[in-house]
Amino acid sequence: MAATIVEELAMLVQAKVDKASFMRGKAAFEEMERKGKAAAKSAGGLGEAVSGLFAGGTLLAMGAFVKGQINVASALDDTSKRLGVTVEDLQRLTYAAEQSGASADAAANGLKFLQKNASEAASGPGAAADAFRSLGVSVKDANGNIRPTTDIMADVADGFVKLPEGAQRTAAAMAVFGRAGVDLVPLLAGGAQGVRELALEAEDLGIVFSQ
């Protein structure tokens, strides 16, 4: 059975390797190669062969790392298109959700329902339109086009913090993000500024892959 969007995103989160990890791995490989060359100098011809194996192992390991990163980037691109966000924003929002105590599943499901409800709200009156209106959010821009998902989410977060804490916030979150809204309440409670700060933190930590 094909993996669902949620399952794919969860696997991607597990597969992510940040730039700091890459540099640590690269340094470890280079150190291994250095030691191999040092051994070659003290062991003659056999040592040179061992050194060659170290170097070859380094290249193979680095090649496997790069291949893995390409696969992850490709899968991220596919998933981001289905959720209506950029690859970079998908990673930022997933990180922000996780740091607020939500799971990758909640982030993916929430984005999926946000996109769906925004589309329904843009097409006319109904429950979805009422949900956004209650938060003071417009899903269309001045030209009548549906706004970017991340922009809508930022406005939803700002509208959310104006609501009384408790059941009213939970109901509003679920109306926009589906059942995942329950898990996203802590993230939304920080408002758009809180989401932006966590997104910048993801950038600073080097865990956002660019296309």
PDB file of C-alpha atoms in Angstrom:
ATOM      1  CA  MET A   1       0.000   0.000   0.000  1.00  0.00           C
ATOM      2  CA  ALA A   2       1.355   3.449  -0.910  1.00  0.00           C
ATOM      3  CA  ALA A   3       2.422   5.647   1.966  1.00  0.00           C
ATOM      4  CA  THR A   4       0.080   8.461   2.912  1.00  0.00           C
ATOM      5  CA  ILE A   5       1.229  12.085   3.038  1.00  0.00           C
ATOM      6  CA  VAL A   6       1.416  11.832   6.820  1.00  0.00           C
ATOM      7  CA  GLU A   7       3.515   8.663   6.691  1.00  0.00           C
ATOM      8  CA  GLU A   8       5.841  10.179   4.100  1.00  0.00           C
ATOM      9  CA  LEU A   9       6.369  13.310   6.157  1.00  0.00           C
ATOM     10  CA  ALA A  10       7.015  11.291   9.303  1.00  0.00           C
ATOM     11  CA  MET A  11       9.640   9.254   7.453  1.00  0.00           C
ATOM     12  CA  LEU A  12      11.208  12.406   6.070  1.00  0.00           C
ATOM     13  CA  VAL A  13      11.480  13.939   9.513  1.00  0.00           C
ATOM     14  CA  GLN A  14      13.271  10.798  10.691  1.00  0.00           C
ATOM     15  CA  ALA A  15      15.565  10.913   7.649  1.00  0.00           C
ATOM     16  CA  LYS A  16      16.538  14.584   7.920  1.00  0.00           C
ATOM     17  CA  VAL A  17      20.222  15.230   8.560  1.00  0.00           C
ATOM     18  CA  ASP A  18      21.198  18.806   9.295  1.00  0.00           C
ATOM     19  CA  LYS A  19      24.243  20.618   8.016  1.00  0.00           C
ATOM     20  CA  ALA A  20      26.001  20.365  11.343  1.00  0.00           C
ATOM     21  CA  SER A  21      25.675  16.578  11.244  1.00  0.00           C
ATOM     22  CA  PHE A  22      26.991  16.579   7.704  1.00  0.00           C
ATOM     23  CA  MET A  23      30.070  18.549   8.713  1.00  0.00           C
ATOM     24  CA  ARG A  24      30.680  16.295  11.713  1.00  0.00           C
ATOM     25  CA  GLY A  25      30.438  13.247   9.484  1.00  0.00           C
ATOM     26  CA  LYS A  26      32.741  14.768   6.893  1.00  0.00           C
ATOM     27  CA  ALA A  27      35.296  15.601   9.585  1.00  0.00           C
ATOM     28  CA  ALA A  28      35.135  12.044  10.903  1.00  0.00           C
ATOM     29  CA  PHE A  29      35.745  10.624   7.432  1.00  0.00           C
ATOM     30  CA  GLU A  30      38.673  12.978   6.877  1.00  0.00           C
ATOM     31  CA  GLU A  31      40.170  11.991  10.221  1.00  0.00           C
ATOM     32  CA  MET A  32      39.825   8.321   9.323  1.00  0.00           C
ATOM     33  CA  GLU A  33      41.567   8.953   6.020  1.00  0.00           C
ATOM     34  CA  ARG A  34      44.352  10.907   7.755  1.00  0.00           C
ATOM     35  CA  LYS A  35      44.996   8.028  10.126  1.00  0.00           C
ATOM     36  CA  GLY A  36      45.029   5.618   7.212  1.00  0.00           C
ATOM     37  CA  LYS A  37      47.697   7.659   5.451  1.00  0.00           C
ATOM     38  CA  ALA A  38      49.732   7.865   8.645  1.00  0.00           C
ATOM     39  CA  ALA A  39      49.578   4.081   8.931  1.00  0.00           C
ATOM     40  CA  ALA A  40      50.738   3.803   5.317  1.00  0.00           C
ATOM     41  CA  LYS A  41      53.925   5.699   6.048  1.00  0.00           C
ATOM     42  CA  SER A  42      54.890   3.339   8.846  1.00  0.00           C
ATOM     43  CA  ALA A  43      53.804   0.093   7.177  1.00  0.00           C
ATOM     44  CA  GLY A  44      55.206   0.351   3.668  1.00  0.00           C
ATOM     45  CA  GLY A  45      53.342  -1.103   0.698  1.00  0.00           C
ATOM     46  CA  LEU A  46      50.687  -2.841   2.769  1.00  0.00           C
ATOM     47  CA  GLY A  47      50.063   0.389   4.605  1.00  0.00           C
ATOM     48  CA  GLU A  48      49.584   2.182   1.295  1.00  0.00           C
ATOM     49  CA  ALA A  49      46.952  -0.363   0.319  1.00  0.00           C
ATOM     50  CA  VAL A  50      45.182   0.151   3.667  1.00  0.00           C
ATOM     51  CA  SER A  51      45.332   3.895   3.155  1.00  0.00           C
ATOM     52  CA  GLY A  52      43.708   3.439  -0.247  1.00  0.00           C
ATOM     53  CA  LEU A  53      40.909   1.464   1.367  1.00  0.00           C
ATOM     54  CA  PHE A  54      40.350   4.250   3.913  1.00  0.00           C
ATOM     55  CA  ALA A  55      40.172   6.823   1.138  1.00  0.00           C
ATOM     56  CA  GLY A  56      37.863   4.627  -0.917  1.00  0.00           C
ATOM     57  CA  GLY A  57      35.642   4.058   2.101  1.00  0.00           C
ATOM     58  CA  THR A  58      35.463   7.781   2.678  1.00  0.00           C
ATOM     59  CA  LEU A  59      34.365   8.415  -0.902  1.00  0.00           C
ATOM     60  CA  LEU A  60      31.783   5.635  -0.795  1.00  0.00           C
ATOM     61  CA  ALA A  61      30.361   6.844   2.510  1.00  0.00           C
ATOM     62  CA  MET A  62      30.184  10.439   1.328  1.00  0.00           C
ATOM     63  CA  GLY A  63      28.602   9.288  -1.923  1.00  0.00           C
ATOM     64  CA  ALA A  64      25.936   7.363  -0.012  1.00  0.00           C
ATOM     65  CA  PHE A  65      25.291  10.422   2.161  1.00  0.00           C
ATOM     66  CA  VAL A  66      24.813  12.685  -0.865  1.00  0.00           C
ATOM     67  CA  LYS A  67      22.536  10.138  -2.556  1.00  0.00           C
ATOM     68  CA  GLY A  68      20.438   9.936   0.594  1.00  0.00           C
ATOM     69  CA  GLN A  69      20.122  13.707   0.726  1.00  0.00           C
ATOM     70  CA  ILE A  70      18.996  13.820  -2.908  1.00  0.00           C
ATOM     71  CA  ASN A  71      16.318  11.219  -2.188  1.00  0.00           C
ATOM     72  CA  VAL A  72      15.091  13.146   0.863  1.00  0.00           C
ATOM     73  CA  ALA A  73      15.022  16.416  -1.090  1.00  0.00           C
ATOM     74  CA  SER A  74      13.005  14.794  -3.879  1.00  0.00           C
ATOM     75  CA  ALA A  75      10.482  13.314  -1.445  1.00  0.00           C
ATOM     76  CA  LEU A  76      10.208  16.638   0.390  1.00  0.00           C
ATOM     77  CA  ASP A  77       9.451  18.344  -2.903  1.00  0.00           C
ATOM     78  CA  ASP A  78       6.664  15.876  -3.709  1.00  0.00           C
ATOM     79  CA  THR A  79       5.101  16.169  -0.255  1.00  0.00           C
ATOM     80  CA  SER A  80       5.308  19.966  -0.151  1.00  0.00           C
ATOM     81  CA  LYS A  81       3.461  20.228  -3.459  1.00  0.00           C
ATOM     82  CA  ARG A  82       0.628  18.076  -2.148  1.00  0.00           C
ATOM     83  CA  LEU A  83       0.336  20.246   0.966  1.00  0.00           C
ATOM     84  CA  GLY A  84       0.478  23.541  -0.923  1.00  0.00           C
ATOM     85  CA  VAL A  85       3.664  24.927   0.646  1.00  0.00           C
ATOM     86  CA  THR A  86       7.286  25.281  -0.413  1.00  0.00           C
ATOM     87  CA  VAL A  87       9.879  22.688   0.586  1.00  0.00           C
ATOM     88  CA  GLU A  88      11.488  25.211   2.907  1.00  0.00           C
ATOM     89  CA  ASP A  89       8.215  26.203   4.558  1.00  0.00           C
ATOM     90  CA  LEU A  90       7.245  22.558   5.021  1.00  0.00           C
ATOM     91  CA  GLN A  91      10.423  21.939   6.990  1.00  0.00           C
ATOM     92  CA  ARG A  92      10.099  25.164   8.989  1.00  0.00           C
ATOM     93  CA  LEU A  93       6.488  24.464   9.950  1.00  0.00           C
ATOM     94  CA  THR A  94       7.220  20.839  10.814  1.00  0.00           C
ATOM     95  CA  TYR A  95      10.059  21.950  13.082  1.00  0.00           C
ATOM     96  CA  ALA A  96       7.896  24.638  14.682  1.00  0.00           C
ATOM     97  CA  ALA A  97       5.119  22.127  15.359  1.00  0.00           C
ATOM     98  CA  GLU A  98       7.519  19.606  16.866  1.00  0.00           C
ATOM     99  CA  GLN A  99       9.095  22.212  19.134  1.00  0.00           C
ATOM    100  CA  SER A 100       5.600  23.059  20.372  1.00  0.00           C
ATOM    101  CA  GLY A 101       4.919  19.457  21.301  1.00  0.00           C
ATOM    102  CA  ALA A 102       3.054  18.369  18.169  1.00  0.00           C
ATOM    103  CA  SER A 103       4.104  15.546  15.861  1.00  0.00           C
ATOM    104  CA  ALA A 104       5.051  15.520  12.189  1.00  0.00           C
ATOM    105  CA  ASP A 105       1.714  13.786  11.617  1.00  0.00           C
ATOM    106  CA  ALA A 106      -0.150  16.707  13.189  1.00  0.00           C
ATOM    107  CA  ALA A 107       1.800  19.226  11.108  1.00  0.00           C
ATOM    108  CA  ALA A 108       1.045  17.364   7.867  1.00  0.00           C
ATOM    109  CA  ASN A 109      -2.616  16.766   8.651  1.00  0.00           C
ATOM    110  CA  GLY A 110      -3.064  20.347   9.824  1.00  0.00           C
ATOM    111  CA  LEU A 111      -1.583  21.787   6.631  1.00  0.00           C
ATOM    112  CA  LYS A 112      -3.696  19.435   4.521  1.00  0.00           C
ATOM    113  CA  PHE A 113      -6.926  20.531   6.207  1.00  0.00           C
ATOM    114  CA  LEU A 114      -5.920  24.195   6.191  1.00  0.00           C
ATOM    115  CA  GLN A 115      -5.433  24.052   2.432  1.00  0.00           C
ATOM    116  CA  LYS A 116      -8.720  22.172   1.942  1.00  0.00           C
ATOM    117  CA  ASN A 117     -10.717  24.546   4.145  1.00  0.00           C
ATOM    118  CA  ALA A 118      -9.177  27.629   2.560  1.00  0.00           C
ATOM    119  CA  SER A 119     -10.239  26.348  -0.855  1.00  0.00           C
ATOM    120  CA  GLU A 120     -13.783  25.708   0.392  1.00  0.00           C
ATOM    121  CA  ALA A 121     -13.951  29.114   2.071  1.00  0.00           C
ATOM    122  CA  ALA A 122     -12.824  30.812  -1.138  1.00  0.00           C
ATOM    123  CA  SER A 123     -15.624  29.156  -3.107  1.00  0.00           C
ATOM    124  CA  GLY A 124     -18.463  30.521  -1.023  1.00  0.00           C
ATOM    125  CA  PRO A 125     -20.385  30.596   2.284  1.00  0.00           C
ATOM    126  CA  GLY A 126     -20.220  27.598   4.570  1.00  0.00           C
ATOM    127  CA  ALA A 127     -18.603  26.177   7.677  1.00  0.00           C
ATOM    128  CA  ALA A 128     -15.072  26.725   6.373  1.00  0.00           C
ATOM    129  CA  ALA A 129     -15.755  30.363   5.485  1.00  0.00           C
ATOM    130  CA  ASP A 130     -17.304  30.900   8.924  1.00  0.00           C
ATOM    131  CA  ALA A 131     -14.237  29.399  10.630  1.00  0.00           C
ATOM    132  CA  PHE A 132     -11.854  31.828   8.952  1.00  0.00           C
ATOM    133  CA  ARG A 133     -14.212  34.776   9.368  1.00  0.00           C
ATOM    134  CA  SER A 134     -14.458  34.171  13.115  1.00  0.00           C
ATOM    135  CA  LEU A 135     -10.683  34.590  13.305  1.00  0.00           C
ATOM    136  CA  GLY A 136     -10.684  37.704  11.125  1.00  0.00           C
ATOM    137  CA  VAL A 137      -8.827  35.908   8.336  1.00  0.00           C
ATOM    138  CA  SER A 138      -9.302  36.444   4.612  1.00  0.00           C
ATOM    139  CA  VAL A 139      -8.300  33.503   2.437  1.00  0.00           C
ATOM    140  CA  LYS A 140      -8.275  35.602  -0.754  1.00  0.00           C
ATOM    141  CA  ASP A 141      -5.929  38.372  -1.819  1.00  0.00           C
ATOM    142  CA  ALA A 142      -6.936  41.653  -3.453  1.00  0.00           C
ATOM    143  CA  ASN A 143      -7.163  39.941  -6.842  1.00  0.00           C
ATOM    144  CA  GLY A 144      -9.506  37.231  -5.596  1.00  0.00           C
ATOM    145  CA  ASN A 145      -6.863  34.501  -5.573  1.00  0.00           C
ATOM    146  CA  ILE A 146      -6.323  32.157  -2.640  1.00  0.00           C
ATOM    147  CA  ARG A 147      -3.438  33.445  -0.529  1.00  0.00           C
ATOM    148  CA  PRO A 148      -0.343  31.330   0.220  1.00  0.00           C
ATOM    149  CA  THR A 149      -0.986  28.690   2.863  1.00  0.00           C
ATOM    150  CA  THR A 150       1.742  30.018   5.150  1.00  0.00           C
ATOM    151  CA  ASP A 151       0.290  33.545   5.036  1.00  0.00           C
ATOM    152  CA  ILE A 152      -3.157  32.245   5.912  1.00  0.00           C
ATOM    153  CA  MET A 153      -1.700  30.193   8.762  1.00  0.00           C
ATOM    154  CA  ALA A 154       0.101  33.256  10.160  1.00  0.00           C
ATOM    155  CA  ASP A 155      -3.156  35.236  10.214  1.00  0.00           C
ATOM    156  CA  VAL A 156      -4.980  32.298  11.765  1.00  0.00           C
ATOM    157  CA  ALA A 157      -2.387  32.207  14.556  1.00  0.00           C
ATOM    158  CA  ASP A 158      -2.827  35.934  15.208  1.00  0.00           C
ATOM    159  CA  GLY A 159      -6.596  35.565  15.282  1.00  0.00           C
ATOM    160  CA  PHE A 160      -6.274  32.535  17.544  1.00  0.00           C
ATOM    161  CA  VAL A 161      -4.441  34.394  20.321  1.00  0.00           C
ATOM    162  CA  LYS A 162      -7.307  36.878  20.585  1.00  0.00           C
ATOM    163  CA  LEU A 163      -9.668  34.108  21.651  1.00  0.00           C
ATOM    164  CA  PRO A 164     -10.160  33.115  25.295  1.00  0.00           C
ATOM    165  CA  GLU A 165      -8.018  30.161  26.348  1.00  0.00           C
ATOM    166  CA  GLY A 166      -9.738  26.810  26.590  1.00  0.00           C
ATOM    167  CA  ALA A 167     -12.570  25.251  24.628  1.00  0.00           C
ATOM    168  CA  GLN A 168     -13.069  28.194  22.277  1.00  0.00           C
ATOM    169  CA  ARG A 169      -9.471  28.042  21.073  1.00  0.00           C
ATOM    170  CA  THR A 170      -9.619  24.281  20.643  1.00  0.00           C
ATOM    171  CA  ALA A 171     -12.834  24.515  18.628  1.00  0.00           C
ATOM    172  CA  ALA A 172     -11.369  27.235  16.391  1.00  0.00           C
ATOM    173  CA  ALA A 173      -8.206  25.218  15.781  1.00  0.00           C
ATOM    174  CA  MET A 174     -10.195  22.124  14.838  1.00  0.00           C
ATOM    175  CA  ALA A 175     -12.467  24.115  12.533  1.00  0.00           C
ATOM    176  CA  VAL A 176      -9.443  25.202  10.500  1.00  0.00           C
ATOM    177  CA  PHE A 177      -6.943  22.355  10.898  1.00  0.00           C
ATOM    178  CA  GLY A 178      -9.244  19.384  11.478  1.00  0.00           C
ATOM    179  CA  ARG A 179      -8.578  17.028  14.366  1.00  0.00           C
ATOM    180  CA  ALA A 180      -4.887  17.908  14.162  1.00  0.00           C
ATOM    181  CA  GLY A 181      -5.865  21.357  15.415  1.00  0.00           C
ATOM    182  CA  VAL A 182      -5.982  20.003  18.976  1.00  0.00           C
ATOM    183  CA  ASP A 183      -2.264  19.195  18.798  1.00  0.00           C
ATOM    184  CA  LEU A 184      -1.427  22.509  17.142  1.00  0.00           C
ATOM    185  CA  VAL A 185      -2.991  24.651  19.890  1.00  0.00           C
ATOM    186  CA  PRO A 186       0.380  25.258  21.661  1.00  0.00           C
ATOM    187  CA  LEU A 187       1.972  26.382  18.387  1.00  0.00           C
ATOM    188  CA  LEU A 188      -0.913  28.708  17.531  1.00  0.00           C
ATOM    189  CA  ALA A 189      -0.846  30.148  21.055  1.00  0.00           C
ATOM    190  CA  GLY A 190       2.405  31.906  20.170  1.00  0.00           C
ATOM    191  CA  GLY A 191       0.737  33.827  17.371  1.00  0.00           C
ATOM    192  CA  ALA A 192       2.355  34.495  14.006  1.00  0.00           C
ATOM    193  CA  GLN A 193       5.436  35.888  15.753  1.00  0.00           C
ATOM    194  CA  GLY A 194       5.941  32.668  17.671  1.00  0.00           C
ATOM    195  CA  VAL A 195       5.696  30.604  14.490  1.00  0.00           C
ATOM    196  CA  ARG A 196       8.169  32.920  12.738  1.00  0.00           C
ATOM    197  CA  GLU A 197      10.658  32.685  15.611  1.00  0.00           C
ATOM    198  CA  LEU A 198      10.617  28.887  15.520  1.00  0.00           C
ATOM    199  CA  ALA A 199      10.994  28.975  11.736  1.00  0.00           C
ATOM    200  CA  LEU A 200      14.062  31.204  12.102  1.00  0.00           C
ATOM    201  CA  GLU A 201      15.412  28.829  14.734  1.00  0.00           C
ATOM    202  CA  ALA A 202      15.173  26.004  12.203  1.00  0.00           C
ATOM    203  CA  GLU A 203      17.173  28.128   9.762  1.00  0.00           C
ATOM    204  CA  ASP A 204      19.805  28.931  12.379  1.00  0.00           C
ATOM    205  CA  LEU A 205      20.192  25.247  13.227  1.00  0.00           C
ATOM    206  CA  GLY A 206      20.751  24.456   9.571  1.00  0.00           C
ATOM    207  CA  ILE A 207      17.928  21.938   9.247  1.00  0.00           C
ATOM    208  CA  VAL A 208      16.179  23.554   6.290  1.00  0.00           C
ATOM    209  CA  PHE A 209      17.125  22.074   2.925  1.00  0.00           C
ATOM    210  CA  SER A 210      16.791  24.428  -0.026  1.00  0.00           C
ATOM    211  CA  GLN A 211      15.667  23.348  -3.468  1.00  0.00           C
TER     212      GLN A 211
END
